[in-house]
Amino acid sequence: MLQALDLHKTYFMGKEEIHALKGITFSFETETMSAFVGPSGSGKSSLLHLLAGIDLPTKGEVHLNGKTLSGLSEAERTRVRLRQIGLVFQRFFLLPYLTAEENIELPLLEAGVKRQERKKRTRELLNLFELENRANHRPWQISGGEKQRIAIARALANNPPIILADEPTGELDEANTKRIGTILKNLAKEGKIVVLATHNLELAQQANQVILLRDGKIEKK
Amino acid sequence: MIQLAFRSLVRHKSRLILTILAISSSCALVFDMFMLANGFQKSLTSVLENSGYQLRLIPKGANPLSGSLIQQANKIVQTIRKFPSVENAFPLSLGILPVSYQKGKVQFIEAFGFSGKFKNPPFYKILSGENLSEKAVSEKSNEIIISRGFARKEKLSPGDLVKIYPFSRGFSLIKKPKTFRISAVAFFNLEGTGEKMAALSLKTLETLQGNLSRDPANVILVKVDPAENIKEVSFLIKKRFPNLRIYNIPEFVDAIAKPVFPLDAVSLVMRVVASCMVFLFLFIFLALTVQESKGELAGLKSIGFQSTSCFLIVFLQGLLLTLSGTMIGIPFGYFLAQYLNHIFQGFPFVPEQLHFFILTPSSLIFTLITLFLVGSAAGFIPAFQASRSNLLQILHEELE
């Protein structure tokens, strides 16, 4: 369903070439949580950006449901992210002027879902992530763990089959890290493809498969 | 989307309030300048139209305000009155006369001299006393009508006597004044606050002014039958009297208002300045918002918000700000215009009946269109920047 085929990514810093990825090939299966681990600069985030269609590979392809992401326009890739990929970041990227409920509602709003349905789906997600009592709180009024749960709930709003998480527990304590790990694992069990990039070995250990990236290459599965 | 734009807008309340206040002040100025653009001319047109006399005749080649004389004015008037489409016509002159009263010192007043047959001359309305008799209008007489402002200021009333010093040739004053009786106090259509005006027979005025030319007048006013075509009557008069320049009311207003009060030009300059201010206030606010919201925009794009949606969120903020500024600015501008009107009308020699700021549907519509265009233009660039922001770059910056 989601495949990385010989992915290369080269950045240019002036005249200097930085090879972030050097031929990554990998198939991501449903009901599987895959964790990419590795030191800073190993290419974890770059890989996730390519899988999400945020960035385009210098060489190689990302296949999603038979389509090549690099063959799509920016608007089409954005539409793919809206419907098929849920993204979670270390910094949450919640809108500070919206409540938790409204933040979760955002992808549904962009997808053109009717108000009544939006409210229903948002309520379901708030219940699922035990955030009912935080529904009307703004991001700055709640803890880091809760913020990340809201971010995951938002990523799930349109019920995408793929969840990509870039350092989802980077700013969380141990208890919250464990909780987020359980949530992501449960999502995989429910049939989603979950891919995460992390430094955190404790979180990685909850994944079905752990892939070590080093210097832009898969070193070990 | 509009709700999202609104929520984003109201998060920095103090900044928002200050920006709206600044925008609404500029909006008020834009509105006032649209009201000013043609206000004076419309007001003058309305006063002249109310007189019922649609045509004004002056010597060809002369400026309407130069005071050039039409020779044999009464003879021309008699001919024009015979035109089947003409209801009435009369000659009018304007002069400056030295006057003294109640042992007071000599002062100068503006005097209208007229002749003709009508119940009420179209340029004043009697407030107290009696109008000049038909004989007093057609011949030399010692009766005058004075303006309300004159009467109030000098505590004069009908029946009082004033002395007028006639001019001799060469503008030297004759020592022996003539005594005139005030027959009425009237409100003159173009009377300024406290302005001293008088009306008397044309013959009397010309004699007092030492005018030796025969049967002169500055202007001839013609009242056309409302059922008739003014242009056709104008054409007929022009054909009969080729040495006269014939003005209908809009032409006359253009000829006298534009050179004296170039308010449309002033209004245009001020409108441009005020619109630039609205643009700058909006642009700075939105550019700052976009700069501060890079992370949020990245978040939105990463979860599937299209560039057009990001554009709309910022663009709508610009329109909402413009709308708020307009909603406050329009009433504020209206009251400001009333106040400025009051100040302007208090200036010497500015007729009370004339208004400088006139609220018309077109002034309101043009204000709204201008502000909408300015708001759209100011919002466009920051909105475009928001839509074109590089998600990947922002993600890297946010993580650093």
XYZ file of C-alpha atoms in Angstrom:
621
model
C 0.000 0.000 0.000
C 2.826 2.425 0.897
C 6.177 1.779 -0.656
C 9.491 3.567 -0.747
C 11.503 2.574 -3.801
C 15.191 3.443 -3.934
C 14.635 6.820 -2.319
C 17.444 9.336 -2.583
C 17.362 12.850 -1.253
C 20.120 15.369 -1.764
C 20.066 18.876 -0.296
C 22.274 21.666 -1.516
C 23.851 23.993 1.037
C 25.534 26.444 -1.275
C 27.978 24.353 -3.271
C 27.930 21.549 -0.730
C 25.752 18.513 -1.399
C 24.184 16.751 1.554
C 22.917 13.259 0.828
C 20.145 12.795 3.383
C 18.864 9.529 1.919
C 20.871 7.076 -0.143
C 18.568 4.500 -1.622
C 15.857 3.569 0.850
C 13.558 0.777 -0.261
C 10.844 -0.332 2.089
C 7.254 -1.575 2.054
C 4.921 -0.512 4.808
C 2.203 -2.993 5.658
C -1.174 -2.452 7.227
C -1.620 -3.377 10.887
C 2.069 -2.650 11.333
C 3.834 0.016 13.328
C 7.288 0.721 11.902
C 9.774 2.797 13.831
C 12.782 4.430 12.167
C 15.526 5.117 14.645
C 18.923 6.609 14.276
C 21.092 9.534 15.235
C 20.353 13.126 14.216
C 20.998 13.632 10.525
C 20.459 9.979 9.706
C 17.560 10.887 7.403
C 14.520 9.900 9.530
C 12.635 13.170 9.104
C 13.614 13.427 5.433
C 12.146 9.967 4.842
C 8.877 10.903 6.557
C 8.653 14.124 4.554
C 9.023 12.120 1.336
C 6.449 9.547 2.444
C 4.015 12.393 3.267
C 4.561 14.126 -0.055
C 5.828 17.253 1.695
C 9.097 16.883 -0.185
C 10.031 15.148 -3.434
C 12.841 12.607 -3.787
C 15.908 13.455 -5.822
C 15.719 9.908 -7.140
C 13.349 7.019 -6.514
C 9.616 6.933 -5.880
C 6.994 6.754 -3.180
C 4.029 4.616 -4.168
C 0.738 5.059 -2.411
C -2.151 2.841 -3.492
C -0.501 2.397 -6.874
C 0.081 6.110 -7.413
C 3.498 7.745 -7.535
C 3.519 10.743 -5.194
C 6.206 12.546 -7.198
C 3.926 12.402 -10.220
C 1.281 14.429 -8.445
C 1.018 18.193 -8.271
C 1.458 19.984 -4.950
C -2.299 20.441 -4.646
C -2.882 16.733 -5.320
C -0.257 15.720 -2.770
C -1.910 18.042 -0.252
C -5.220 16.327 -1.008
C -3.552 12.940 -0.424
C -2.351 14.176 2.973
C -5.855 15.369 3.829
C -7.576 12.083 2.997
C -4.977 9.332 3.332
C -2.165 10.449 5.587
C -2.331 11.687 9.160
C 0.756 13.606 10.206
C 1.980 14.074 13.760
C 4.917 16.338 14.665
C 7.072 16.857 17.725
C 5.891 20.496 17.933
C 2.200 19.543 17.602
C 1.416 22.521 15.275
C -1.897 23.172 16.988
C -3.510 26.545 16.321
C -3.213 28.453 19.600
C -6.396 30.469 19.082
C -8.611 27.403 18.645
C -9.861 25.017 21.305
C -8.827 21.356 21.360
C -12.147 20.428 19.748
C -11.747 23.019 16.997
C -8.173 21.915 16.298
C -9.311 18.335 15.807
C -12.094 19.592 13.533
C -9.707 21.350 11.119
C -9.053 18.513 8.603
C -12.811 17.827 8.489
C -13.423 21.508 7.748
C -10.957 21.456 4.872
C -12.483 18.215 3.587
C -15.858 19.952 3.386
C -17.576 17.709 5.960
C -20.890 19.090 7.192
C -20.985 20.778 10.559
C -23.122 18.141 12.258
C -20.897 15.308 11.077
C -17.795 17.271 12.031
C -19.040 17.720 15.558
C -19.946 14.045 15.845
C -16.553 12.838 14.603
C -14.696 15.331 16.816
C -16.643 14.141 19.871
C -15.768 10.516 19.026
C -12.073 11.370 18.832
C -12.156 13.392 22.050
C -13.723 10.375 23.784
C -11.257 7.957 22.195
C -8.282 9.936 23.490
C -9.905 10.763 26.849
C -9.882 14.479 26.120
C -13.581 15.258 26.742
C -12.753 17.531 29.657
C -10.212 19.393 27.516
C -12.545 20.009 24.572
C -12.866 23.736 25.225
C -9.317 24.347 26.361
C -6.808 26.138 24.230
C -3.396 24.486 23.559
C -1.612 26.739 26.046
C -3.992 25.618 28.785
C -3.113 21.930 28.550
C -0.100 19.645 29.093
C 2.347 18.435 26.429
C 0.959 14.873 26.535
C -2.557 16.166 26.015
C -1.399 18.393 23.171
C 0.135 15.406 21.396
C -3.047 13.379 21.912
C -4.974 16.259 20.327
C -2.479 16.303 17.440
C -2.964 12.537 16.929
C -6.740 12.940 17.152
C -6.508 15.675 14.513
C -4.372 13.399 12.309
C -7.122 10.773 12.572
C -10.033 13.133 11.895
C -10.524 12.064 8.275
C -9.801 8.445 9.220
C -6.677 8.134 7.037
C -5.168 4.665 6.529
C -1.633 5.946 7.179
C -0.205 7.717 10.224
C 3.236 9.289 9.984
C 4.719 10.576 13.220
C 7.966 12.562 13.370
C 9.431 12.481 16.893
C 5.923 12.384 18.426
C 7.280 12.113 21.948
C 10.220 14.469 21.589
C 8.813 16.928 24.126
C 7.035 14.470 26.399
C 7.901 12.786 29.685
C 8.194 9.040 30.157
C 4.586 8.415 31.152
C 3.214 10.357 28.229
C 5.700 8.710 25.859
C 4.382 5.329 26.914
C 0.798 6.464 26.488
C 1.419 7.865 22.999
C 3.234 4.654 22.067
C 0.228 2.596 23.135
C -2.119 4.822 21.142
C -0.020 4.481 17.982
C 0.288 0.722 18.456
C -3.479 0.423 18.857
C -3.975 2.382 15.648
C -1.758 -0.109 13.843
C -3.747 -2.976 15.348
C -6.913 -1.390 13.982
C -5.513 -1.774 10.469
C -3.552 1.407 9.855
C -0.020 1.807 8.618
C 1.884 3.620 11.365
C 5.350 4.935 10.622
C 7.318 6.877 13.150
C 10.711 8.492 13.284
C 12.168 8.689 16.757
C 15.216 8.915 18.921
C 13.318 7.307 21.717
C 14.154 3.619 21.988
C 11.417 3.017 24.546
C 8.846 4.224 22.019
C 10.520 2.309 19.197
C 10.342 -0.885 21.201
C 6.553 -0.745 21.042
C 6.695 -0.906 17.223
C 6.262 -4.149 15.254
C 9.444 -3.438 13.372
C 12.364 -1.173 14.157
C 14.605 0.059 11.339
C 17.942 1.612 12.091
C 18.907 4.397 9.749
C 22.450 5.606 9.562
C 23.891 8.056 7.110
C 20.817 7.919 4.901
C 20.770 4.151 4.584
C 18.918 1.317 6.284
C 21.572 -0.295 8.426
C 19.548 -2.855 10.243
C 15.958 -4.066 10.654
C -13.030 29.541 6.696
C -14.334 32.939 7.678
C -14.642 31.769 11.269
C -11.044 30.595 11.194
C -9.956 33.970 9.794
C -11.952 35.754 12.492
C -10.477 33.639 15.291
C -6.967 34.257 14.004
C -7.700 37.964 13.811
C -8.967 38.444 17.357
C -6.129 36.702 19.153
C -4.006 39.865 19.528
C -6.764 42.057 20.882
C -4.867 45.246 21.633
C -3.080 45.163 18.273
C -6.376 44.484 16.555
C -8.177 47.350 18.311
C -5.408 49.818 17.472
C -5.366 48.687 13.845
C -9.157 48.934 13.529
C -9.087 52.426 15.060
C -6.386 53.490 12.619
C -8.217 51.955 9.669
C -11.584 53.406 10.695
C -10.080 56.902 10.971
C -8.704 56.569 7.456
C -12.011 55.077 6.245
C -13.805 58.085 7.751
C -11.483 60.370 5.822
C -12.092 58.466 2.571
C -15.863 58.758 3.135
C -15.636 62.461 3.987
C -13.583 63.140 0.886
C -16.137 61.366 -1.302
C -18.842 63.507 0.314
C -16.710 66.593 -0.287
C -15.861 65.732 -3.907
C -19.092 67.060 -5.377
C -20.877 68.193 -2.223
C -20.368 71.897 -2.706
C -21.342 71.785 -6.376
C -24.433 69.674 -5.673
C -25.447 72.003 -2.885
C -24.958 75.096 -5.055
C -26.869 73.406 -7.873
C -29.718 72.658 -5.494
C -29.867 76.293 -4.278
C -29.860 77.594 -7.855
C -32.462 75.052 -8.951
C -34.716 76.078 -6.074
C -34.740 79.602 -7.484
C -36.616 78.210 -10.486
C -34.479 80.182 -12.981
C -32.628 77.688 -15.148
C -30.594 79.960 -17.438
C -28.045 82.679 -16.709
C -26.850 85.080 -19.389
C -23.592 87.021 -19.181
C -21.499 88.832 -21.782
C -19.730 86.412 -24.113
C -16.094 85.810 -23.186
C -16.535 87.153 -19.651
C -15.921 85.197 -16.479
C -19.209 84.751 -14.572
C -17.551 86.259 -11.493
C -15.850 89.172 -13.254
C -18.862 91.498 -13.017
C -18.826 92.372 -16.710
C -21.816 94.343 -17.808
C -24.526 93.496 -20.297
C -25.617 96.674 -22.052
C -29.331 97.348 -22.567
C -30.205 94.541 -20.198
C -33.860 95.491 -19.758
C -34.368 95.637 -23.513
C -32.909 92.126 -23.861
C -35.111 90.938 -20.993
C -38.212 92.346 -22.692
C -37.358 90.404 -25.879
C -36.626 87.183 -24.040
C -39.890 87.402 -22.094
C -41.724 87.283 -25.405
C -40.277 83.834 -26.199
C -43.203 81.397 -25.864
C -41.182 78.921 -23.753
C -39.988 81.581 -21.295
C -42.032 82.163 -18.151
C -40.010 85.085 -16.812
C -36.658 86.849 -17.027
C -35.007 89.670 -15.111
C -31.673 91.494 -14.962
C -29.520 91.397 -11.856
C -26.436 93.322 -10.797
C -24.161 92.930 -7.837
C -22.353 95.846 -6.317
C -20.524 96.971 -3.208
C -21.981 100.002 -1.445
C -20.697 102.106 1.472
C -23.399 102.393 4.123
C -23.718 104.103 7.504
C -26.526 103.890 10.050
C -27.379 105.120 13.517
C -24.375 107.418 13.627
C -22.167 104.431 12.931
C -19.079 104.446 10.816
C -19.185 103.649 7.101
C -19.259 99.962 6.234
C -19.421 98.157 2.918
C -22.297 95.904 2.001
C -23.025 93.649 -0.951
C -26.017 94.927 -2.862
C -28.218 93.171 -5.421
C -29.938 95.380 -7.938
C -32.811 93.893 -9.899
C -35.864 94.852 -11.877
C -38.842 93.029 -13.284
C -42.274 91.844 -12.471
C -42.676 89.089 -9.930
C -44.276 88.505 -6.600
C -41.095 87.308 -4.930
C -37.633 87.629 -6.464
C -35.956 84.209 -6.524
C -32.836 85.159 -4.558
C -34.340 86.151 -1.199
C -37.279 85.394 1.070
C -38.939 88.115 3.152
C -38.751 87.437 6.898
C -40.295 90.651 8.191
C -41.563 93.873 6.668
C -42.842 94.362 3.166
C -41.288 93.502 -0.162
C -40.300 96.278 -2.557
C -43.310 97.565 -4.444
C -43.494 97.039 -8.206
C -42.770 100.714 -8.660
C -39.823 100.606 -6.270
C -38.361 97.725 -8.282
C -38.790 99.290 -11.685
C -37.734 102.863 -10.836
C -35.210 104.625 -8.665
C -36.429 104.452 -5.079
C -35.195 104.972 -1.543
C -36.314 101.559 -0.281
C -34.032 98.649 0.359
C -34.250 95.147 1.733
C -31.468 93.974 4.016
C -30.221 90.503 4.905
C -31.052 88.728 8.133
C -27.406 88.642 9.200
C -27.051 92.353 8.572
C -30.216 93.143 10.539
C -29.204 90.929 13.470
C -25.662 92.189 13.659
C -26.539 95.878 13.480
C -29.924 95.579 15.236
C -31.796 97.011 12.283
C -35.430 96.365 11.475
C -38.001 97.378 8.874
C -38.661 101.120 8.981
C -35.124 102.032 10.082
C -33.117 104.448 7.977
C -29.636 103.918 6.556
C -27.397 106.227 4.587
C -25.746 105.050 1.409
C -22.856 106.930 -0.127
C -23.072 106.975 -3.903
C -19.949 106.474 -5.982
C -18.954 109.047 -8.519
C -16.826 108.363 -11.569
C -13.343 107.293 -10.574
C -14.555 105.605 -7.366
C -14.232 108.627 -5.124
C -16.983 108.875 -2.538
C -19.526 111.648 -2.833
C -19.737 113.439 0.483
C -23.466 113.769 0.582
C -25.136 110.417 1.382
C -28.649 109.435 0.368
C -31.100 108.165 2.942
C -32.846 104.816 2.420
C -35.658 103.202 4.347
C -35.426 99.494 5.193
C -38.652 98.028 3.866
C -37.961 94.426 4.877
C -35.502 91.976 6.362
C -34.998 88.915 4.180
C -33.026 85.724 4.031
C -30.801 85.798 0.966
C -30.204 82.431 -0.689
C -26.455 82.866 -0.829
C -26.153 84.757 2.444
C -23.123 83.886 4.563
C -23.119 83.908 8.351
C -23.505 87.541 9.451
C -22.942 88.719 5.893
C -24.276 92.157 5.134
C -26.402 92.117 2.012
C -29.078 94.321 0.554
C -31.457 94.299 -2.401
C -32.743 97.343 -4.209
C -33.911 98.314 -7.647
C -31.412 97.888 -10.457
C -31.724 101.502 -11.487
C -31.020 102.682 -7.942
C -27.979 100.434 -7.640
C -26.516 101.513 -10.958
C -27.042 105.179 -10.075
C -25.447 104.693 -6.655
C -22.504 102.975 -8.292
C -22.042 105.847 -10.680
C -22.560 103.588 -13.633
C -23.065 105.806 -16.626
C -23.490 103.097 -19.224
C -27.038 102.691 -20.361
C -29.298 100.042 -18.817
C -26.559 97.701 -17.563
C -26.717 94.430 -15.585
C -24.229 91.753 -14.622
C -26.489 88.858 -15.417
C -29.906 88.068 -16.825
C -31.825 85.201 -15.224
C -34.328 83.290 -17.339
C -37.089 81.006 -16.119
C -38.078 78.431 -18.719
C -41.460 76.739 -18.739
C -40.793 73.377 -17.002
C -42.576 71.594 -19.840
C -40.122 73.011 -22.382
C -36.677 71.798 -23.345
C -34.097 74.067 -21.716
C -31.495 73.305 -24.390
C -33.828 74.421 -27.161
C -34.674 77.663 -25.354
C -30.985 78.222 -24.731
C -30.312 77.695 -28.425
C -33.019 80.198 -29.412
C -31.643 82.861 -27.034
C -28.122 82.237 -28.281
C -29.289 82.651 -31.854
C -31.085 85.899 -31.032
C -28.293 87.305 -28.819
C -24.964 85.971 -30.106
C -23.004 88.321 -27.822
C -24.298 86.593 -24.707
C -22.973 83.421 -23.140
C -25.818 81.252 -21.869
C -25.241 78.975 -18.904
C -27.605 76.310 -17.683
C -27.284 75.523 -13.962
C -24.677 72.716 -14.175
C -22.514 74.803 -16.533
C -22.848 77.851 -14.318
C -21.941 75.853 -11.201
C -18.936 74.381 -13.004
C -17.832 77.804 -14.122
C -18.013 79.434 -10.704
C -17.427 76.590 -8.233
C -14.392 74.894 -9.766
C -12.092 77.931 -9.970
C -13.146 79.268 -6.543
C -13.403 76.014 -4.583
C -11.349 73.269 -6.306
C -12.704 70.848 -3.730
C -12.846 67.905 -6.113
C -9.079 68.127 -6.597
C -8.493 68.489 -2.846
C -10.832 65.569 -2.261
C -8.995 63.389 -4.771
C -5.615 64.052 -3.159
C -6.955 63.389 0.329
C -8.766 60.248 -0.831
C -5.549 58.863 -2.272
C -3.659 59.689 0.938
C -6.358 58.139 3.151
C -6.597 55.038 0.941
C -2.812 54.618 1.125
C -3.060 54.826 4.899
C -5.750 52.113 4.970
C -3.543 50.006 2.686
C -0.480 50.437 4.887
C -2.274 49.729 8.172
C -3.814 46.571 6.723
C -0.667 45.435 4.982
C 1.531 45.863 8.063
C -0.975 44.054 10.281
C -1.373 41.124 7.895
C 2.307 40.858 6.977
C 3.120 40.712 10.685
C 0.430 38.083 11.243
C 1.750 35.911 8.408
C 5.305 36.246 9.695
C 4.224 35.182 13.173
C 1.981 32.381 11.935
C 4.502 30.494 9.833
C 4.344 27.482 12.140
C 0.562 27.500 12.124
C 0.472 27.721 8.341
C 2.920 24.825 8.165
C 0.671 22.868 10.494
C -2.347 23.564 8.322
C -0.568 22.632 5.103
C 0.808 19.451 6.638
C -2.670 18.248 7.616
C -3.966 18.867 4.104
C -4.984 22.511 3.886
C -4.613 23.654 0.294
C -2.654 26.785 -0.617
C -5.954 28.440 -1.593
C -7.333 27.787 1.898
C -4.224 29.340 3.476
C -4.617 32.288 1.075
C -8.264 32.691 2.044
C -7.574 32.616 5.785
C -5.239 35.623 5.476
C -7.165 37.386 2.714
C -10.415 37.149 4.664
C -8.664 38.664 7.664
C -7.895 41.669 5.472
C -11.505 41.939 4.384
C -12.791 41.512 7.942
C -10.465 44.258 9.135
C -11.617 46.498 6.287
C -15.244 45.734 7.109
C -14.749 46.537 10.800
C -12.907 49.741 9.923
C -15.648 50.685 7.477
C -18.458 49.983 9.939
C -16.867 52.295 12.475
C -15.430 54.716 9.928
C -18.658 55.469 8.026
C -20.707 56.781 10.995
C -17.610 58.490 12.365
C -16.967 60.059 8.973
C -20.568 61.208 8.736
C -20.485 63.002 12.094
C -17.053 64.415 11.331
C -18.420 65.754 8.030
C -21.310 67.444 9.837
C -18.882 69.076 12.225
C -16.541 70.200 9.427
C -19.546 71.494 7.494
C -20.512 73.565 10.501
C -16.981 74.982 10.716
C -16.815 75.757 6.985
C -20.213 77.444 7.029
C -18.953 79.705 9.778
C -16.255 81.099 7.485
C -16.900 84.659 6.284
C -18.791 84.952 3.005
C -19.683 81.257 2.911
C -23.422 81.002 2.222
C -25.344 79.272 4.997
C -27.437 77.278 2.561
C -24.413 75.720 0.935
C -23.067 72.444 2.273
C -19.588 71.160 1.590
C -20.151 67.537 2.592
C -23.216 65.926 1.136
C -24.171 62.332 1.837
C -25.384 60.747 -1.378
C -25.842 57.094 -2.312
C -22.974 57.474 -4.773
C -20.587 58.850 -2.120
C -21.400 55.862 0.093
C -21.128 53.333 -2.731
C -17.839 54.770 -4.012
C -16.439 54.725 -0.464
C -17.397 51.076 -0.033
C -15.967 50.116 -3.435
C -12.719 52.005 -2.754
C -12.291 50.438 0.680
C -13.095 46.975 -0.665
C -10.483 47.373 -3.396
C -7.896 48.773 -0.984
C -8.644 45.989 1.536
C -8.347 43.351 -1.181
C -5.105 44.808 -2.511
C -3.573 45.083 0.974
C -4.613 41.533 1.860
C -3.487 40.010 -1.400
C 0.292 40.100 -0.945
C 0.409 38.684 2.622
C -2.227 36.108 1.641
C -0.184 35.145 -1.396
C 2.915 34.821 0.797
C 0.948 32.593 3.173
C -0.232 30.396 0.313
C 3.240 30.100 -1.218
C 5.068 29.489 2.065
C 7.494 26.599 1.789
C 6.193 23.943 4.140
C 9.442 22.024 4.260
C 11.491 25.129 5.026
C 9.083 26.143 7.774
C 9.185 22.660 9.287
C 12.978 22.814 9.402
C 12.924 26.341 10.879
C 10.349 25.343 13.490
C 12.395 22.366 14.555
C 15.601 24.396 14.799
